[in-house]
Amino acid sequence: MKLSALQQSYLNRRSNSFRGSLPLDSSAACCIVSVVIGFRFSRLVFLFLFSAASLGGEISALLVVHSALATASPIAKSVSAACPPANRTAAGSRVVVGRHGIRVRPWPHPNPEEVMRAHRIIERIQREQRMLFGVKKPKMVIAVTPTQVRTFQKLHLSSVMHSLMLVPYDVVWIVVEAGRVTNETASIIAKSGLRTIHVGFNHRMTISWSDRHKLEAMMRLHALRIVRKERLDGIVIFADDSNMHRCSFCWNSCSFRKLEWAGFVLNSKLLWKDLDDKPEWIKDLEVFDGVDDIESPLYLLGDTSVVEPLGSCGRQVLLWWLRVEARTDSKFPAQ
Amino acid sequence: MDFWKVGLLSLLCAASAFAIGAVELGRHQPTERISGSAGDVLEDDPVGRLKVFVYELPSKYNKKILQKDPRCLNHMFAAEIFMHRFLLSSPVRTLNPEEADWFYTPVYTTCDLTPNGLPLPFKSPRMMRSAIQLISSNWPYWNRTEGADHFFVTPHDFGACFHYQEEKAIERGILPLLQRATLVQTFGQRNHVCLKEGSITIPPYAPPQKMHTHLIPEKTPRSIFVYFRGLFYDVGNDPEGGYYARGARAAVWENFKDNPLFDISTEHPTTYYEDMQRAVFCLCPLGWAPWSPRLVEAVVFGCIPVIIADDIVLPFADAIPWEEIGVFVDEKDVPQLDTILTSIPPEVILRKQRLLANPSMKQAMLFPQPAQPGDAFHQVLNGLARKLPHDRSVFLKPGEKALNWTAGPVGDLKPW
């Protein structure tokens, strides 16, 4: 909640001062003072006015302000009435000099329709900014997410889903489910509105952490085989359902010293079988058939020197790991 | 031995050249040409089109005042100092007054500051009057036109009315001795006694170097709909409200302080310049006077200025089509500001942004040191050049008198 404007004005010292003493011309004293102070004032103020000549300008001004705050009497009305009406700046001008009412509309709350129009304007402006200054021909984002039904699945999967929904590029979401395709998982990802490929992986999720890591790696490889089979053209990212992503992750990707799958990005064409100019440093996926011990995405490469950081590597945190899980025998409350 | 000295000197010159180039604010963005009522003139070169003679006055009118209080170099009235410095080294300057088209009198009327750094205007009329008496006594050029081929920089709140309170300024009016001269001033409001026909309205001074150091990447998304930082009430000078900004700023606050579309506050953050570059609209409401440096900042940072100042005359209005660049909102319509801004079609907003992105547009708002082509200095010269040749009525017949040297308030006639 913001401070009131008056409180903030007192804190702000830029303009809270007179610009020096004003000449106290007796014939125009009431107009001058009413202009400066803007108060209807009482008999007491007159005493300060006539003694102001012996005091410094700012001191007398402060005295006047305080006394005016303290007292107000019916005499003030007749005194202020004696001042001439507000002046116009010139003949024919519509602008009036002097005091104006502060216009406040009866119901100041924002109109929801106007708020939505404002957000559409902002979205349109940002689209123009991306067109002008962003990536000229953005590639499709191919997001790979291994998952399984569990107490906290909805929490994590919804989080990564919302991140993907905010990506302003085409997104294909490959969801690989341990065991088999379930209605629980399908009902979550159906709300994304994204193009999804939801497949099962015929191994049930295990309990031990190290076995889980191995199984997840195999599930990711399974997704890569789908990329190859469907000849999807884009940038592959591994969006684990327990990761938190900044939107800019899809623009920038850094390599880490110990490379987690989620920090690794590659062009999907490297996975295609019959690519003409396929580089030699990428291994064919068939090499991994039957292998169950892939610890890192670097295993995909025959030569790790081709890995390079993207963007301003190390300056921004683009991704967090939020590996929070419930006990295996727990259940999420019924909805 | 000497060979290395020459090499080093060349290197220093090259570095200097790069430093100058670095101040350029032009960036790579599709823009539209800027055309005002005077045509496509923002990039005109005034050199060769006019000659200016600079009077040499005693330093008590300019340099000595600045030495006493160097803060005058940083405040929003600093154009009067920088214009003087610019003219002294400009190729349009002539040392031969007989061939001059215009005459310039370097007098710094906004450099008598309070301890808080605000200009005291009370002696300015006497100072200006004294300067005019001096040039008319020592040179013949004022007397032959009584000032009609002279221009003066009067960047104070209400220009040559020399007061910060509008009622007092109106009561005083423009200094009578200046009624034939061309005034170069920040104040501009139609049908106002403090704006003379033929005046050149200029931007207030905003420090170009400082703004340049706060530029952020153009791709940074603009996610703030409306932005404003500044006073809503001037508690010191107008405790009850209604005089300051004619009540318009108070109305902005009272209607929109809780509106999520409006990022408004009196607290000036260290990211003020950065935030302007993330905003779509920047409010530019009047204060005690209609103008403020906020307009310059909005243009430089590409934030569409929302002009809330009835009948305002904006800088270089014949060269810049402000209606196409900004949004004008009547003071009485402030309570409907959200409806007005959200009802602008997105394509219209994008076009305003393209016009704002034009480097010529930004350059015209700035008084850089040293001067650069198309900057505000050159826009003033272009404005003066467009007034040439002088009308025959400029030159008085022998014995003809147009000015009343004893007109104006009695206090202004006292020696300075």
XYZ file of C-alpha atoms in Angstrom, chain A residues 2 8 14, chain B residues 224-233 244-245 248-250 252-253 261-269 272 275-276 279 281-287 292 294 303 306 308 337:
46
model
C 1.326 3.392 -0.925
C 5.228 11.399 0.585
C 12.587 19.100 -3.680
C 4.554 -0.801 -17.318
C 1.427 0.730 -18.794
C 1.590 4.219 -17.212
C 4.577 5.673 -15.352
C 5.036 8.859 -13.322
C 7.382 10.027 -10.596
C 6.988 13.461 -9.054
C 4.884 15.617 -6.789
C 1.120 15.442 -6.675
C 0.718 18.162 -4.037
C -0.355 23.515 -7.902
C -0.764 22.010 -11.374
C -4.404 18.057 -12.267
C -1.602 16.199 -10.494
C -3.663 15.807 -7.346
C -4.012 11.863 -11.028
C -3.117 10.690 -7.552
C -1.988 -0.013 -14.514
C -0.491 3.159 -13.023
C 3.026 3.056 -11.599
C 2.884 6.465 -9.914
C 4.646 7.776 -6.830
C 6.502 10.739 -5.391
C 9.492 8.533 -4.566
C 12.209 8.945 -7.174
C 13.985 5.579 -7.456
C 13.905 6.237 -12.680
C 11.819 2.403 -15.541
C 10.882 4.979 -18.164
C 6.937 1.953 -19.722
C 3.110 5.907 -21.408
C 4.801 8.573 -19.282
C 2.579 11.205 -17.713
C 3.768 14.779 -18.335
C 1.359 16.885 -16.294
C 1.909 20.585 -15.710
C 3.407 21.701 -12.413
C 9.077 20.146 -17.226
C 9.971 15.030 -17.850
C 8.034 6.501 -23.514
C 0.903 12.019 -22.091
C -1.725 17.103 -19.412
C -7.180 8.847 -18.015
